[in-house]
Short mmCIF file of C-alpha atoms in Angstrom, two decimals:
data_model
loop_
_atom_site.label_atom_id
_atom_site.label_comp_id
_atom_site.label_asym_id
_atom_site.label_seq_id
_atom_site.Cartn_x
_atom_site.Cartn_y
_atom_site.Cartn_z
CA MET X 238 240.85 239.45 210.97
CA ASN X 239 241.84 241.57 213.64
CA PHE X 240 240.63 241.18 217.03
CA ASN X 241 238.91 244.60 217.00
CA SER X 242 237.11 243.39 213.72
CA TYR X 243 236.22 239.85 215.50
CA LYS X 244 234.52 241.67 218.15
CA SER X 245 232.06 243.62 215.97
CA ILE X 246 231.43 240.47 214.43
CA HIS X 247 230.22 238.75 217.05
CA ALA X 248 228.55 241.75 218.73
CA ARG X 249 226.45 241.83 215.28
CA TRP X 250 226.01 238.21 215.88
CA LEU X 251 224.59 238.42 219.36
CA GLY X 252 222.45 241.39 218.62
CA ALA X 253 221.08 239.44 215.93
CA ARG X 254 220.61 236.47 217.85
CA PHE X 255 218.44 238.32 220.39
CA LEU X 256 216.24 240.31 217.67
CA ALA X 257 215.75 237.15 216.12
CA GLY X 258 214.68 235.44 219.46
CA LEU X 259 212.84 238.35 220.30
CA THR X 260 210.97 237.32 216.93
CA ALA X 261 210.48 234.18 217.63
CA LEU X 262 208.75 234.55 221.12
CA LEU X 263 206.58 237.28 219.44
CA MET X 264 205.63 235.07 216.02
CA VAL X 265 207.10 231.46 215.27
CA ALA X 266 208.00 230.44 212.08
CA PRO X 267 205.75 228.02 210.68
CA ILE X 268 208.43 225.12 210.03
CA ALA X 269 209.00 225.60 213.56
CA MET X 270 205.53 225.15 214.75
CA ALA X 271 204.19 222.24 212.57
CA GLN X 272 204.82 218.65 213.76
CA GLY X 273 202.28 217.09 211.64
CA ILE X 274 201.76 213.13 210.97
CA ARG X 275 204.37 210.62 212.92
CA PRO X 276 205.43 207.78 210.83
CA VAL X 277 205.93 204.78 212.35
CA GLY X 278 209.13 203.24 211.58
CA GLU X 279 211.15 200.19 212.22
CA PHE X 280 214.77 198.85 213.72
CA ILE X 281 216.80 197.39 210.99
CA PHE X 282 218.23 195.46 213.77
CA GLN X 283 217.52 195.66 217.75
CA PRO X 284 219.99 197.73 219.79
CA GLY X 285 222.63 195.30 221.00
CA SER X 286 221.91 192.54 219.00
CA ALA X 287 224.58 193.58 216.18
CA PRO X 288 228.42 192.70 216.14
CA PHE X 289 229.18 196.34 217.02
CA PRO X 290 227.82 198.69 219.92
CA SER X 291 227.38 201.66 217.94
CA CYS X 292 226.26 202.64 214.65
CA HIS X 293 225.99 206.15 212.46
CA ALA X 294 225.80 207.40 208.65
CA SER X 295 223.21 204.79 207.22
CA THR X 296 222.46 205.00 203.40
CA ILE X 297 219.34 203.17 201.39
CA VAL X 298 218.99 201.95 198.05
CA THR X 299 216.07 200.40 195.82
CA LEU X 300 217.28 196.95 194.22
CA LYS X 301 216.24 196.41 190.70
CA ASN X 302 213.93 193.42 192.25
CA GLY X 303 212.04 196.07 194.54
CA ASP X 304 213.74 194.89 197.81
CA LEU X 305 215.86 197.69 199.43
CA MET X 306 219.43 197.86 201.11
CA ALA X 307 221.01 199.77 203.77
CA ALA X 308 224.63 200.32 204.84
CA TRP X 309 226.43 202.31 207.59
CA PHE X 310 229.30 202.17 209.99
CA GLY X 311 229.59 200.45 212.98
CA GLY X 312 232.13 199.71 215.54
CA THR X 313 233.36 200.43 219.09
CA ALA X 314 232.65 204.27 218.58
CA GLU X 315 232.78 207.00 215.67
CA ARG X 316 236.58 207.04 215.14
CA ALA X 317 237.64 203.58 216.58
CA PRO X 318 240.02 201.79 214.60
CA ASP X 319 237.55 198.63 214.40
CA VAL X 320 234.60 200.76 212.55
CA ALA X 321 233.77 199.16 209.77
CA ILE X 322 230.98 198.90 207.04
CA TRP X 323 228.30 196.80 207.65
CA GLY X 324 224.87 196.49 205.66
CA SER X 325 221.35 194.59 205.19
CA ARG X 326 218.53 193.94 202.81
CA ARG X 327 215.34 194.33 203.24
CA VAL X 328 213.45 190.85 201.47
CA ASN X 329 209.82 190.11 202.01
CA GLY X 330 209.22 192.84 204.60
CA LYS X 331 212.36 191.82 206.85
CA TRP X 332 215.60 193.13 207.22
CA SER X 333 218.54 190.51 207.33
CA ALA X 334 221.13 190.27 210.12
CA PRO X 335 224.10 192.84 209.23
CA VAL X 336 226.48 191.52 207.32
CA GLU X 337 230.44 193.30 207.26
CA LEU X 338 231.08 194.99 203.74
CA GLU X 339 234.23 196.58 204.21
CA ARG X 340 237.01 197.07 207.02
CA GLU X 341 240.25 198.86 206.70
CA LYS X 342 242.93 197.33 209.05
CA GLY X 343 243.54 199.46 211.87
CA VAL X 344 241.65 202.47 210.66
CA PRO X 345 237.96 203.42 210.86
CA SER X 346 235.72 203.17 207.77
CA TRP X 347 233.21 205.98 207.01
CA ASN X 348 229.68 207.74 205.41
CA PRO X 349 228.81 204.91 203.24
CA VAL X 350 227.14 206.01 199.93
CA LEU X 351 224.97 203.24 198.11
CA PHE X 352 223.77 203.82 194.48
CA HIS X 353 223.22 202.78 191.01
CA THR X 354 225.08 203.75 187.77
CA ARG X 355 223.58 204.13 184.42
CA ASP X 356 224.88 201.05 183.20
CA GLY X 357 223.10 199.09 186.12
CA ARG X 358 225.93 198.60 188.50
CA LEU X 359 225.51 198.91 192.35
CA TRP X 360 228.24 201.28 193.98
CA LEU X 361 229.32 201.65 197.65
CA TYR X 362 231.29 204.37 197.94
CA TYR X 363 233.17 205.30 201.41
CA LYS X 364 236.05 206.74 203.14
CA VAL X 365 238.78 205.75 205.59
CA GLY X 366 240.83 207.36 207.51
CA PRO X 367 241.56 208.49 211.31
CA SER X 368 239.48 211.84 210.83
CA PRO X 369 237.46 213.64 208.29
CA SER X 370 240.56 215.89 207.67
CA GLN X 371 242.34 212.38 206.72
CA TRP X 372 240.21 210.84 204.66
CA ALA X 373 240.68 208.88 201.46
CA ALA X 374 237.77 207.48 199.48
CA GLY X 375 236.96 203.92 198.51
CA ARG X 376 234.66 202.10 196.23
CA MET X 377 233.60 198.42 195.02
CA TYR X 378 230.48 197.57 192.95
CA SER X 379 228.19 194.56 192.66
CA GLY X 380 226.91 193.13 189.76
CA ASP X 381 224.84 190.97 191.45
CA GLU X 382 222.60 193.75 193.70
CA GLY X 383 224.59 193.58 196.61
CA LYS X 384 224.82 189.61 196.96
CA THR X 385 228.64 189.59 196.34
CA TRP X 386 231.00 192.76 195.48
CA SER X 387 234.38 193.27 193.89
CA LYS X 388 237.70 194.17 195.49
CA ASP X 389 237.70 197.54 196.79
CA GLU X 390 239.42 200.53 194.99
CA ARG X 391 240.96 203.46 196.38
CA LEU X 392 240.26 207.05 194.33
CA PRO X 393 242.92 209.22 193.95
CA ALA X 394 244.19 211.64 196.53
CA GLY X 395 241.53 214.84 196.33
CA LEU X 396 238.81 212.80 195.08
CA LEU X 397 236.33 211.78 197.92
CA GLY X 398 233.19 210.45 195.46
CA PRO X 399 229.90 211.44 197.30
CA ILE X 400 230.67 212.59 200.88
CA ARG X 401 227.41 211.31 202.77
CA ALA X 402 224.50 211.72 200.76
CA LYS X 403 223.16 209.89 197.27
CA PRO X 404 224.58 211.43 194.48
CA LEU X 405 222.20 212.72 191.39
CA ILE X 406 222.17 210.77 188.40
CA LEU X 407 221.20 212.81 185.23
CA ASP X 408 219.24 211.14 182.56
CA ASP X 409 222.34 210.61 179.98
CA GLY X 410 223.75 209.37 183.27
CA THR X 411 225.83 211.51 184.19
CA ILE X 412 226.65 211.41 188.20
CA VAL X 413 226.84 214.33 189.96
CA ALA X 414 228.37 214.25 193.55
CA GLY X 415 227.89 216.30 196.91
CA SER X 416 231.38 216.10 198.06
CA SER X 417 233.25 218.43 200.95
CA VAL X 418 236.59 218.94 202.35
CA GLU X 419 236.61 219.47 205.99
CA ALA X 420 239.61 221.67 207.70
CA HIS X 421 239.76 224.09 210.67
CA GLU X 422 237.21 227.07 210.03
CA THR X 423 237.40 226.56 205.92
CA SER X 424 235.49 223.83 205.66
CA ALA X 425 234.06 223.52 202.42
CA ALA X 426 231.29 222.09 199.58
CA TRP X 427 232.66 220.65 196.12
CA ILE X 428 230.97 218.79 193.25
CA GLU X 429 232.32 215.66 191.81
CA ARG X 430 231.40 215.43 188.36
CA SER X 431 231.68 212.17 186.46
CA THR X 432 230.46 211.26 182.56
CA ASP X 433 231.40 208.18 182.10
CA ASN X 434 230.16 205.97 185.29
CA GLY X 435 233.16 207.14 187.73
CA LYS X 436 236.12 206.27 185.55
CA THR X 437 237.27 210.20 185.76
CA TRP X 438 236.12 212.90 187.51
CA LEU X 439 235.66 216.60 187.18
CA LYS X 440 235.81 218.42 190.76
CA ILE X 441 234.14 221.89 190.41
CA GLY X 442 234.46 224.29 193.31
CA PRO X 443 234.87 225.34 196.36
CA ILE X 444 231.56 226.57 197.25
CA THR X 445 231.07 228.35 200.30
CA ILE X 446 229.67 230.72 202.70
CA THR X 447 232.25 233.84 204.09
CA ARG X 448 232.35 234.99 207.16
CA GLU X 449 231.11 238.59 206.39
CA VAL X 450 227.69 236.58 204.63
CA ASP X 451 227.33 234.77 207.76
CA ALA X 452 227.93 237.46 210.15
CA ALA X 453 224.94 239.74 207.92
CA GLU X 454 222.83 236.95 208.01
CA PRO X 455 219.75 237.13 210.55
CA PRO X 456 220.33 233.56 212.35
CA ALA X 457 217.79 231.17 212.99
CA PRO X 458 216.17 231.57 216.42
CA ASP X 459 217.01 228.70 218.48
CA PRO X 460 214.17 226.50 220.34
CA PRO X 461 212.32 227.30 223.54
CA THR X 462 214.62 226.57 226.35
CA ASP X 463 212.66 223.17 227.43
CA ALA X 464 213.12 221.86 223.97
CA PRO X 465 215.09 218.20 223.97
CA GLY X 466 218.05 219.60 221.40
CA TRP X 467 219.39 221.74 224.46
CA ALA X 468 220.30 218.18 226.33
CA ALA X 469 223.18 217.26 223.64
CA ASP X 470 224.10 221.21 222.43
CA LYS X 471 227.76 221.75 222.10
CA GLY X 472 227.51 225.26 223.24
CA PRO X 473 228.05 228.71 221.38
CA ARG X 474 227.85 229.04 217.61
CA GLU X 475 231.24 229.46 215.39
CA PHE X 476 231.83 229.56 212.26
CA GLY X 477 233.24 226.62 210.51
CA GLY X 478 232.11 226.29 206.87
CA ILE X 479 229.75 224.15 204.91
CA ILE X 480 230.04 220.56 204.54
CA GLN X 481 228.01 217.56 203.27
CA PRO X 482 225.60 218.75 200.25
CA SER X 483 222.39 216.97 199.02
CA VAL X 484 221.77 217.62 195.37
CA ILE X 485 218.62 217.60 193.16
CA SER X 486 217.29 218.65 190.12
CA LEU X 487 214.62 221.70 189.85
CA GLY X 488 214.03 220.72 186.18
CA GLY X 489 215.64 221.60 182.90
CA LYS X 490 219.43 221.85 183.86
CA HIS X 491 219.10 223.65 187.05
CA LEU X 492 220.42 221.56 189.79
CA ARG X 493 220.75 223.08 193.51
CA LEU X 494 222.45 221.55 196.52
CA TYR X 495 221.76 221.61 200.17
CA ALA X 496 224.39 221.78 202.31
CA ARG X 497 225.20 221.43 206.31
CA THR X 498 226.53 224.40 207.92
CA HIS X 499 228.07 224.78 210.82
CA THR X 500 228.00 228.92 211.28
CA LEU X 501 226.62 231.54 213.22
CA ALA X 502 223.52 231.92 211.01
CA SER X 503 222.89 228.07 211.67
CA LYS X 504 220.51 227.90 208.56
CA VAL X 505 220.73 225.35 205.28
CA ALA X 506 222.85 226.67 202.53
CA VAL X 507 222.32 225.93 199.20
CA SER X 508 224.02 226.82 195.56
CA ASP X 509 222.71 226.65 192.26
CA SER X 510 223.64 225.11 188.64
CA MET X 511 222.00 226.04 185.42
CA ASP X 512 224.28 223.93 183.21
CA ASN X 513 223.65 220.40 185.05
CA GLY X 514 226.29 221.11 187.32
CA LEU X 515 229.47 222.25 185.56
CA THR X 516 229.40 225.73 187.34
CA TRP X 517 227.78 226.64 190.46
CA THR X 518 226.71 229.55 192.15
CA GLN X 519 228.31 230.69 195.60
CA ALA X 520 226.44 229.47 198.65
CA ARG X 521 223.76 231.49 200.21
CA TYR X 522 220.96 230.61 203.14
CA ILE X 523 217.53 229.69 203.01
CA ASP X 524 215.28 229.82 206.18
CA VAL X 525 215.25 226.63 207.27
CA PRO X 526 217.45 225.76 210.54
CA GLN X 527 220.51 223.77 210.80
CA ASN X 528 222.18 222.22 213.33
CA ASN X 529 225.47 221.27 212.33
CA SER X 530 224.38 217.67 210.88
CA GLY X 531 223.50 216.01 208.05
CA LEU X 532 220.25 216.20 206.10
CA ASP X 533 219.08 214.80 202.70
CA VAL X 534 216.71 216.19 200.24
CA THR X 535 214.76 214.26 197.16
CA ARG X 536 212.61 215.68 194.17
CA LEU X 537 209.95 213.41 193.91
CA LYS X 538 208.55 212.19 190.41
CA ASP X 539 206.05 214.68 190.37
CA GLY X 540 208.12 217.88 191.18
CA ARG X 541 207.75 218.08 194.77
CA ILE X 542 210.83 218.23 196.84
CA VAL X 543 211.08 216.48 200.65
CA MET X 544 213.55 217.82 203.03
CA ILE X 545 214.60 214.82 205.73
CA PHE X 546 216.01 217.06 208.82
CA ASN X 547 216.56 218.32 212.16
CA ASN X 548 214.44 221.09 212.45
CA THR X 549 216.39 222.62 215.06
CA THR X 550 219.50 224.74 215.63
CA VAL X 551 220.51 223.01 218.92
CA GLY X 552 221.26 219.53 219.44
CA ARG X 553 219.97 216.38 216.80
CA THR X 554 216.50 216.46 217.73
CA PRO X 555 213.99 216.21 216.53
CA LEU X 556 213.91 214.88 212.95
CA ASN X 557 211.43 216.28 210.83
CA LEU X 558 210.25 215.69 207.04
CA ALA X 559 209.40 219.02 205.17
CA ILE X 560 207.70 219.74 201.75
CA GLY X 561 208.45 222.61 199.00
CA THR X 562 207.24 222.97 195.55
CA ASP X 563 209.74 225.58 194.60
CA GLY X 564 213.07 224.45 196.52
CA GLU X 565 213.15 227.48 198.60
CA HIS X 566 210.60 227.24 200.97
CA PHE X 567 209.50 224.46 203.04
CA ARG X 568 207.02 223.37 205.36
CA VAL X 569 207.31 220.47 208.07
CA PHE X 570 204.47 217.63 207.56
CA ALA X 571 205.92 214.90 209.63
CA THR X 572 207.82 214.01 213.00
CA LEU X 573 209.92 211.36 213.23
CA GLU X 574 211.51 211.78 216.34
CA ASP X 575 211.21 214.52 218.86
CA THR X 576 212.62 212.69 221.97
CA VAL X 577 215.92 213.81 223.77
CA GLY X 578 218.58 211.88 222.34
CA GLN X 579 220.39 211.73 218.58
CA TYR X 580 218.49 210.81 215.74
CA SER X 581 220.25 212.29 212.46
CA TYR X 582 222.33 211.45 209.16
CA PRO X 583 219.17 210.57 207.39
CA ALA X 584 219.00 209.07 203.87
CA LEU X 585 215.68 209.84 201.79
CA ILE X 586 214.71 208.10 198.62
CA GLN X 587 211.33 207.80 196.39
CA GLY X 588 210.86 204.16 195.95
CA PRO X 589 209.52 202.84 192.28
CA ASP X 590 205.79 203.02 193.81
CA GLY X 591 206.22 206.50 194.71
CA ALA X 592 206.66 205.97 198.46
CA LEU X 593 209.62 207.63 200.56
CA GLU X 594 212.07 205.37 202.18
CA MET X 595 214.19 206.36 204.44
CA THR X 596 216.98 205.71 207.25
CA TYR X 597 218.91 207.66 210.01
CA THR X 598 220.47 207.01 213.08
CA TRP X 599 218.98 205.99 216.20
CA GLN X 600 220.42 206.94 219.30
CA ARG X 601 223.78 205.74 217.78
CA LYS X 602 222.55 202.13 218.97
CA THR X 603 221.00 201.22 215.57
CA ILE X 604 219.40 202.16 212.30
CA LYS X 605 215.97 202.66 212.17
CA TYR X 606 213.73 202.71 208.80
CA VAL X 607 210.62 204.11 207.60
CA HIS X 608 208.52 203.72 204.69
CA LEU X 609 206.10 206.45 203.86
CA PRO X 610 203.34 206.06 201.46
CA LEU X 611 203.06 209.01 199.04
CA SER X 612 199.57 209.10 200.09
CA ASP X 613 200.36 210.62 203.28
CA VAL X 614 202.96 213.32 201.69
CA PRO X 615 200.61 216.68 201.64
CA LYS X 616 200.54 218.40 198.28
CA GLN X 617 202.54 221.59 199.49
#
């Protein structure tokens, strides 16, 4: 792209952002207005009480006996060589003290993902490497629901497994994992699919948003200037691509992924598969704001869809829950956090009793857990 083309695209983007901001002043979209209920959560461990000062990127899973297990990475700071994978179990309503699950000597670990395969094994997938563009994937499994673990195993180069959010397990046991590769201005989502519990994989993609599609999309409006997210905003929007997809079923063989975006439009990107994840459309936007941060989506047993995300284009606050029935349109019904700070990288599952179980990063100082009864989730 030459400089004049860049100026033209940038000018169109600035104009679109101005019009979007003007429209927002006249009529704010419902998803930006609603706050709804305010669920009460609990810290998995008190800030300052763990063997690490900083933590991030949690995952949560229901164990076979109904207990919960969570994992995250923790160390001096993200990217520091002492960052390891830690975990905790919630038994009889209390979280255990953090336990180290995996550590790579002199190299940071990242983004753990816990899930069961159809054969009943509990898996922990994670990443190791100095930075996301240099990641390799590791994994280990447990036959006793996380009390003991197998020796760690590396995936071949080019496979990263579920990159941040839990994978979708189809009725026949097929794993459909949302993955991504990060690179300068060309980050892309991928699907890694396994029909044998992770022994072999089919890598499908890339799934992308083009610069031209991004420049033509009316951008999501920024929040008011006094919104708490501005305190941690990282500056003007840039095009970097899409990563960290969360995959759900919309019924039948129709699957959809929802991706984090680093784009001018600052909206969530989606892609669809009509054959249980073998082929995928190129990504497009939906009218849900995106702040270049992780999100998670879960389809409830009754077909409703819940998204946990930062309902903003700037910073990493507020953190919200939204409900939808068609996978396309969402309405915020709960606010988990809305003060200055970072509340991010959420994980969301539905428990055996129908309740929503979720974890997220709280100020990088601890991981917060929230239990929301199904009765508190609106019908639409």
